[in-house]
PDB file of C-alpha atoms in Angstrom:
ATOM      1  CA  UNK Y 829      46.029  38.979   8.389  1.00 68.00           C
ATOM      2  CA  UNK Y 830      47.254  41.662   6.072  1.00 78.00           C
ATOM      3  CA  UNK Y 831      44.812  43.226   3.620  1.00 84.00           C
ATOM      4  CA  UNK Y 832      46.105  41.252   0.576  1.00 84.00           C
ATOM      5  CA  UNK Y 833      45.980  37.981   2.537  1.00 83.00           C
ATOM      6  CA  UNK Y 834      42.500  38.764   3.766  1.00 79.00           C
ATOM      7  CA  UNK Y 835      41.320  39.575   0.231  1.00 80.00           C
ATOM      8  CA  UNK Y 836      42.837  36.352  -1.058  1.00 81.00           C
ATOM      9  CA  UNK Y 837      40.982  34.400   1.631  1.00 78.00           C
ATOM     10  CA  UNK Y 838      37.740  36.183   0.718  1.00 72.00           C
ATOM     11  CA  UNK Y 839      38.274  35.269  -2.938  1.00 69.00           C
ATOM     12  CA  UNK Y 840      38.732  31.584  -2.018  1.00 70.00           C
ATOM     13  CA  UNK Y 841      35.584  31.636   0.120  1.00 65.00           C
ATOM     14  CA  UNK Y 842      33.586  33.164  -2.724  1.00 64.00           C
ATOM     15  CA  UNK Y 843      34.765  30.455  -5.132  1.00 58.00           C
ATOM     16  CA  UNK Y 844      33.809  27.546  -2.858  1.00 59.00           C
ATOM     17  CA  UNK Y 845      30.564  29.081  -1.545  1.00 58.00           C
ATOM     18  CA  UNK Y 846      27.510  27.172  -2.841  1.00 56.00           C
ATOM     19  CA  UNK Y 847      25.473  29.179  -5.325  1.00 62.00           C
ATOM     20  CA  UNK Y 848      22.157  27.696  -4.271  1.00 69.00           C
ATOM     21  CA  UNK Y 849      20.681  29.190  -1.128  1.00 73.00           C
ATOM     22  CA  UNK Y 850      19.261  25.745  -0.397  1.00 76.00           C
ATOM     23  CA  UNK Y 851      22.765  24.288  -0.275  1.00 77.00           C
ATOM     24  CA  UNK Y 852      24.034  27.231   1.702  1.00 77.00           C
ATOM     25  CA  UNK Y 853      21.446  26.794   4.433  1.00 85.00           C
ATOM     26  CA  UNK Y 854      21.761  23.024   4.849  1.00 83.00           C
ATOM     27  CA  UNK Y 855      24.668  23.353   7.253  1.00 79.00           C
ATOM     28  CA  UNK Y 856      22.759  25.874   9.345  1.00 80.00           C
ATOM     29  CA  UNK Y 857      19.990  23.359  10.002  1.00 81.00           C
ATOM     30  CA  UNK Y 858      22.230  20.290  10.223  1.00 77.00           C
ATOM     31  CA  UNK Y 859      24.632  21.546  12.864  1.00 65.00           C
ATOM     32  CA  UNK Y 860      23.063  20.989  16.241  1.00 57.00           C
ATOM     33  CA  UNK Y 861      24.847  23.746  18.111  1.00 50.00           C
ATOM     34  CA  UNK Y 862      27.984  21.640  18.282  1.00 49.00           C
ATOM     35  CA  UNK Y 863      30.177  24.560  17.358  1.00 55.00           C
ATOM     36  CA  UNK Y 864      31.653  26.307  20.348  1.00 55.00           C
ATOM     37  CA  UNK Y 865      32.141  30.017  20.609  1.00 60.00           C
ATOM     38  CA  UNK Y 866      32.842  32.616  23.241  1.00 66.00           C
ATOM     39  CA  UNK Y 867      29.912  34.648  21.936  1.00 71.00           C
ATOM     40  CA  UNK Y 868      27.113  34.481  24.560  1.00 74.00           C
ATOM     41  CA  UNK Y 869      24.554  35.420  21.876  1.00 81.00           C
ATOM     42  CA  UNK Y 870      25.534  32.593  19.516  1.00 81.00           C
ATOM     43  CA  UNK Y 871      22.322  30.638  20.018  1.00 80.00           C
ATOM     44  CA  UNK Y 872      20.091  33.672  19.390  1.00 85.00           C
ATOM     45  CA  UNK Y 873      22.071  34.612  16.286  1.00 87.00           C
ATOM     46  CA  UNK Y 874      21.764  31.095  14.901  1.00 85.00           C
ATOM     47  CA  UNK Y 875      18.024  31.088  15.565  1.00 87.00           C
ATOM     48  CA  UNK Y 876      17.682  34.406  13.717  1.00 91.00           C
ATOM     49  CA  UNK Y 877      19.706  32.997  10.818  1.00 90.00           C
ATOM     50  CA  UNK Y 878      17.416  29.968  10.632  1.00 91.00           C
ATOM     51  CA  UNK Y 879      14.326  32.174  10.646  1.00 93.00           C
ATOM     52  CA  UNK Y 880      15.809  34.326   7.871  1.00 93.00           C
ATOM     53  CA  UNK Y 881      16.727  31.224   5.880  1.00 93.00           C
ATOM     54  CA  UNK Y 882      13.170  29.862   6.031  1.00 93.00           C
ATOM     55  CA  UNK Y 883      11.746  33.195   4.922  1.00 94.00           C
ATOM     56  CA  UNK Y 884      14.230  33.509   2.054  1.00 93.00           C
ATOM     57  CA  UNK Y 885      13.596  29.972   0.788  1.00 93.00           C
ATOM     58  CA  UNK Y 886       9.834  30.474   1.010  1.00 94.00           C
ATOM     59  CA  UNK Y 887       9.961  33.823  -0.798  1.00 94.00           C
ATOM     60  CA  UNK Y 888      12.340  32.704  -3.557  1.00 91.00           C
ATOM     61  CA  UNK Y 889      11.266  29.111  -4.164  1.00 91.00           C
ATOM     62  CA  UNK Y 890       7.795  28.669  -2.657  1.00 92.00           C
ATOM     63  CA  UNK Y 891       6.156  26.342  -0.197  1.00 93.00           C
ATOM     64  CA  UNK Y 892       6.963  23.045  -1.939  1.00 92.00           C
ATOM     65  CA  UNK Y 893      10.696  23.789  -2.060  1.00 91.00           C
ATOM     66  CA  UNK Y 894      10.605  24.770   1.600  1.00 92.00           C
ATOM     67  CA  UNK Y 895       8.860  21.521   2.555  1.00 93.00           C
ATOM     68  CA  UNK Y 896      11.374  19.495   0.516  1.00 91.00           C
ATOM     69  CA  UNK Y 897      14.242  21.408   2.129  1.00 91.00           C
ATOM     70  CA  UNK Y 898      12.940  20.678   5.617  1.00 91.00           C
ATOM     71  CA  UNK Y 899      12.190  17.030   4.958  1.00 89.00           C
ATOM     72  CA  UNK Y 900      15.569  16.515   3.298  1.00 87.00           C
ATOM     73  CA  UNK Y 901      17.218  17.590   6.521  1.00 85.00           C
ATOM     74  CA  UNK Y 902      14.681  15.894   8.809  1.00 85.00           C
ATOM     75  CA  UNK Y 903      13.846  19.394  10.042  1.00 87.00           C
ATOM     76  CA  UNK Y 904      10.390  19.728   8.518  1.00 87.00           C
ATOM     77  CA  UNK Y 905       8.847  20.350  11.936  1.00 86.00           C
ATOM     78  CA  UNK Y 906      11.363  23.150  12.628  1.00 90.00           C
ATOM     79  CA  UNK Y 907      10.905  24.701   9.183  1.00 92.00           C
ATOM     80  CA  UNK Y 908       7.107  24.552   9.506  1.00 93.00           C
ATOM     81  CA  UNK Y 909       7.208  26.198  12.914  1.00 93.00           C
ATOM     82  CA  UNK Y 910       9.436  29.014  11.679  1.00 94.00           C
ATOM     83  CA  UNK Y 911       7.226  29.677   8.655  1.00 94.00           C
ATOM     84  CA  UNK Y 912       4.130  29.852  10.878  1.00 93.00           C
ATOM     85  CA  UNK Y 913       5.780  32.647  12.833  1.00 92.00           C
ATOM     86  CA  UNK Y 914       6.221  34.655   9.627  1.00 93.00           C
ATOM     87  CA  UNK Y 915       3.279  34.223   7.253  1.00 93.00           C
ATOM     88  CA  UNK Y 916       0.169  36.344   7.018  1.00 91.00           C
ATOM     89  CA  UNK Y 917      -3.370  35.021   7.325  1.00 88.00           C
ATOM     90  CA  UNK Y 918      -3.791  35.299   3.550  1.00 87.00           C
ATOM     91  CA  UNK Y 919      -0.629  33.279   2.937  1.00 90.00           C
ATOM     92  CA  UNK Y 920      -1.789  30.715   5.480  1.00 90.00           C
ATOM     93  CA  UNK Y 921      -5.073  30.398   3.557  1.00 85.00           C
ATOM     94  CA  UNK Y 922      -3.212  29.762   0.314  1.00 85.00           C
ATOM     95  CA  UNK Y 923      -0.811  27.261   1.873  1.00 89.00           C
ATOM     96  CA  UNK Y 924      -3.586  25.323   3.583  1.00 85.00           C
ATOM     97  CA  UNK Y 925      -5.536  25.176   0.317  1.00 82.00           C
ATOM     98  CA  UNK Y 926      -2.529  23.533  -1.400  1.00 83.00           C
ATOM     99  CA  UNK Y 927      -2.071  21.000   1.427  1.00 85.00           C
ATOM    100  CA  UNK Y 928      -2.246  17.377   0.332  1.00 84.00           C
ATOM    101  CA  UNK Y 929      -4.085  15.334   2.951  1.00 82.00           C
ATOM    102  CA  UNK Y 930      -1.812  12.822   4.640  1.00 84.00           C
ATOM    103  CA  UNK Y 931       1.416  14.334   3.332  1.00 90.00           C
ATOM    104  CA  UNK Y 932       3.977  16.417   5.199  1.00 91.00           C
ATOM    105  CA  UNK Y 933       2.013  16.161   8.441  1.00 89.00           C
ATOM    106  CA  UNK Y 934       4.859  17.231  10.752  1.00 89.00           C
ATOM    107  CA  UNK Y 935       5.446  20.331   8.668  1.00 92.00           C
ATOM    108  CA  UNK Y 936       1.781  21.334   8.607  1.00 91.00           C
ATOM    109  CA  UNK Y 937       1.182  20.542  12.277  1.00 88.00           C
ATOM    110  CA  UNK Y 938       4.005  22.857  13.323  1.00 91.00           C
ATOM    111  CA  UNK Y 939       3.086  25.466  10.726  1.00 93.00           C
ATOM    112  CA  UNK Y 940      -0.465  25.735  12.049  1.00 90.00           C
ATOM    113  CA  UNK Y 941       0.584  25.463  15.691  1.00 88.00           C
ATOM    114  CA  UNK Y 942       3.048  28.339  15.441  1.00 92.00           C
ATOM    115  CA  UNK Y 943       0.633  30.365  13.311  1.00 93.00           C
ATOM    116  CA  UNK Y 944      -1.993  30.077  16.055  1.00 90.00           C
ATOM    117  CA  UNK Y 945       0.609  30.832  18.714  1.00 90.00           C
ATOM    118  CA  UNK Y 946       1.481  34.063  16.914  1.00 92.00           C
ATOM    119  CA  UNK Y 947      -2.045  35.086  15.857  1.00 90.00           C
ATOM    120  CA  UNK Y 948      -4.338  33.428  18.395  1.00 88.00           C
ATOM    121  CA  UNK Y 949      -6.933  30.755  17.773  1.00 86.00           C
ATOM    122  CA  UNK Y 950      -9.417  33.378  16.617  1.00 84.00           C
ATOM    123  CA  UNK Y 951      -7.285  33.734  13.469  1.00 86.00           C
ATOM    124  CA  UNK Y 952      -8.918  30.576  12.159  1.00 84.00           C
ATOM    125  CA  UNK Y 953     -12.043  32.657  11.451  1.00 81.00           C
ATOM    126  CA  UNK Y 954      -9.930  34.865   9.177  1.00 81.00           C
ATOM    127  CA  UNK Y 955      -8.602  32.031   7.083  1.00 79.00           C
ATOM    128  CA  UNK Y 956     -10.934  32.492   4.154  1.00 62.00           C
ATOM    129  CA  UNK Y 957      -9.760  29.358   2.365  1.00 61.00           C
ATOM    130  CA  UNK Y 958     -11.273  27.209   5.084  1.00 64.00           C
ATOM    131  CA  UNK Y 959     -14.556  29.099   5.401  1.00 64.00           C
ATOM    132  CA  UNK Y 960     -16.546  26.959   2.958  1.00 73.00           C
ATOM    133  CA  UNK Y 961     -14.680  23.702   3.533  1.00 81.00           C
ATOM    134  CA  UNK Y 962     -15.743  21.875   6.702  1.00 83.00           C
ATOM    135  CA  UNK Y 963     -12.931  19.292   6.356  1.00 84.00           C
ATOM    136  CA  UNK Y 964     -10.304  22.007   6.061  1.00 83.00           C
ATOM    137  CA  UNK Y 965     -11.771  23.938   8.976  1.00 86.00           C
ATOM    138  CA  UNK Y 966     -11.859  20.730  11.027  1.00 87.00           C
ATOM    139  CA  UNK Y 967      -8.180  20.144  10.247  1.00 86.00           C
ATOM    140  CA  UNK Y 968      -7.232  23.668  11.327  1.00 87.00           C
ATOM    141  CA  UNK Y 969      -9.219  23.484  14.548  1.00 88.00           C
ATOM    142  CA  UNK Y 970      -7.680  20.107  15.408  1.00 87.00           C
ATOM    143  CA  UNK Y 971      -4.207  21.633  15.004  1.00 85.00           C
ATOM    144  CA  UNK Y 972      -4.958  24.548  17.327  1.00 85.00           C
ATOM    145  CA  UNK Y 973      -3.773  24.423  20.939  1.00 84.00           C
ATOM    146  CA  UNK Y 974      -6.553  23.091  23.133  1.00 85.00           C
ATOM    147  CA  UNK Y 975      -8.086  25.815  25.285  1.00 87.00           C
ATOM    148  CA  UNK Y 976     -11.366  27.354  26.357  1.00 91.00           C
ATOM    149  CA  UNK Y 977     -11.067  29.726  23.405  1.00 90.00           C
ATOM    150  CA  UNK Y 978     -10.952  26.732  21.053  1.00 89.00           C
ATOM    151  CA  UNK Y 979     -13.982  25.148  22.719  1.00 91.00           C
ATOM    152  CA  UNK Y 980     -15.870  28.425  22.305  1.00 92.00           C
ATOM    153  CA  UNK Y 981     -14.967  28.886  18.638  1.00 91.00           C
ATOM    154  CA  UNK Y 982     -15.811  25.347  17.410  1.00 91.00           C
ATOM    155  CA  UNK Y 983     -19.609  25.881  17.066  1.00 91.00           C
ATOM    156  CA  UNK Y 984     -19.032  29.115  15.133  1.00 89.00           C
ATOM    157  CA  UNK Y 985     -16.464  27.584  12.779  1.00 88.00           C
ATOM    158  CA  UNK Y 986     -18.182  24.214  12.319  1.00 88.00           C
ATOM    159  CA  UNK Y 987     -21.910  24.954  12.532  1.00 88.00           C
ATOM    160  CA  UNK Y 988     -23.764  21.674  12.651  1.00 87.00           C
ATOM    161  CA  UNK Y 989     -20.499  19.713  12.581  1.00 85.00           C
ATOM    162  CA  UNK Y 990     -19.235  20.206  16.142  1.00 89.00           C
ATOM    163  CA  UNK Y 991     -19.556  16.479  16.838  1.00 92.00           C
ATOM    164  CA  UNK Y 992     -16.959  15.763  14.129  1.00 91.00           C
ATOM    165  CA  UNK Y 993     -14.495  17.955  15.971  1.00 91.00           C
ATOM    166  CA  UNK Y 994     -14.965  16.085  19.240  1.00 91.00           C
ATOM    167  CA  UNK Y 995     -14.670  12.735  17.448  1.00 91.00           C
ATOM    168  CA  UNK Y 996     -11.477  13.817  15.672  1.00 89.00           C
ATOM    169  CA  UNK Y 997      -9.507  16.009  18.070  1.00 86.00           C
ATOM    170  CA  UNK Y 998      -6.704  14.415  20.086  1.00 78.00           C
ATOM    171  CA  UNK Y 999      -6.195  16.132  23.387  1.00 74.00           C
ATOM    172  CA  UNK Y1000      -2.682  15.718  24.706  1.00 62.00           C
ATOM    173  CA  UNK Y1001      -2.434  15.301  28.467  1.00 54.00           C
TER     174      UNK Y1001
END
């Protein structure tokens, strides 16, 4: 394309481009790698774009908009996982405090799972929001990957309430 033709094409793209970042990112999460390309790094690039999209939505619109975005695309588990790879322990504390019991379970399960994957199970001790709330601490521990480290940390995190953990936790085979 010549420079004027290219500029004209860019102008058209700018006019039809959605203004909302939420609208802009829908296609990214809806397309299931059905687009073909000769680029061998296409998958990695798309994964990086998705991670960046989750971070941008979270930073600009907050946790509730991010949850709605994910659920609207039936990608709440994916969005939760990606956010867990990004957030700090302090942000995790704040998000878990705002959690409504029984709502958005796939999102929160993947959020906590990926958070623990990134930070280790010991990070649960640093989540100050859960420190004085046995139910919240129980929830977090039940979301953690089952391991010897988890078994060892339960008495410290749930003093006097360890039995509740063993009654509640579901261990996947």
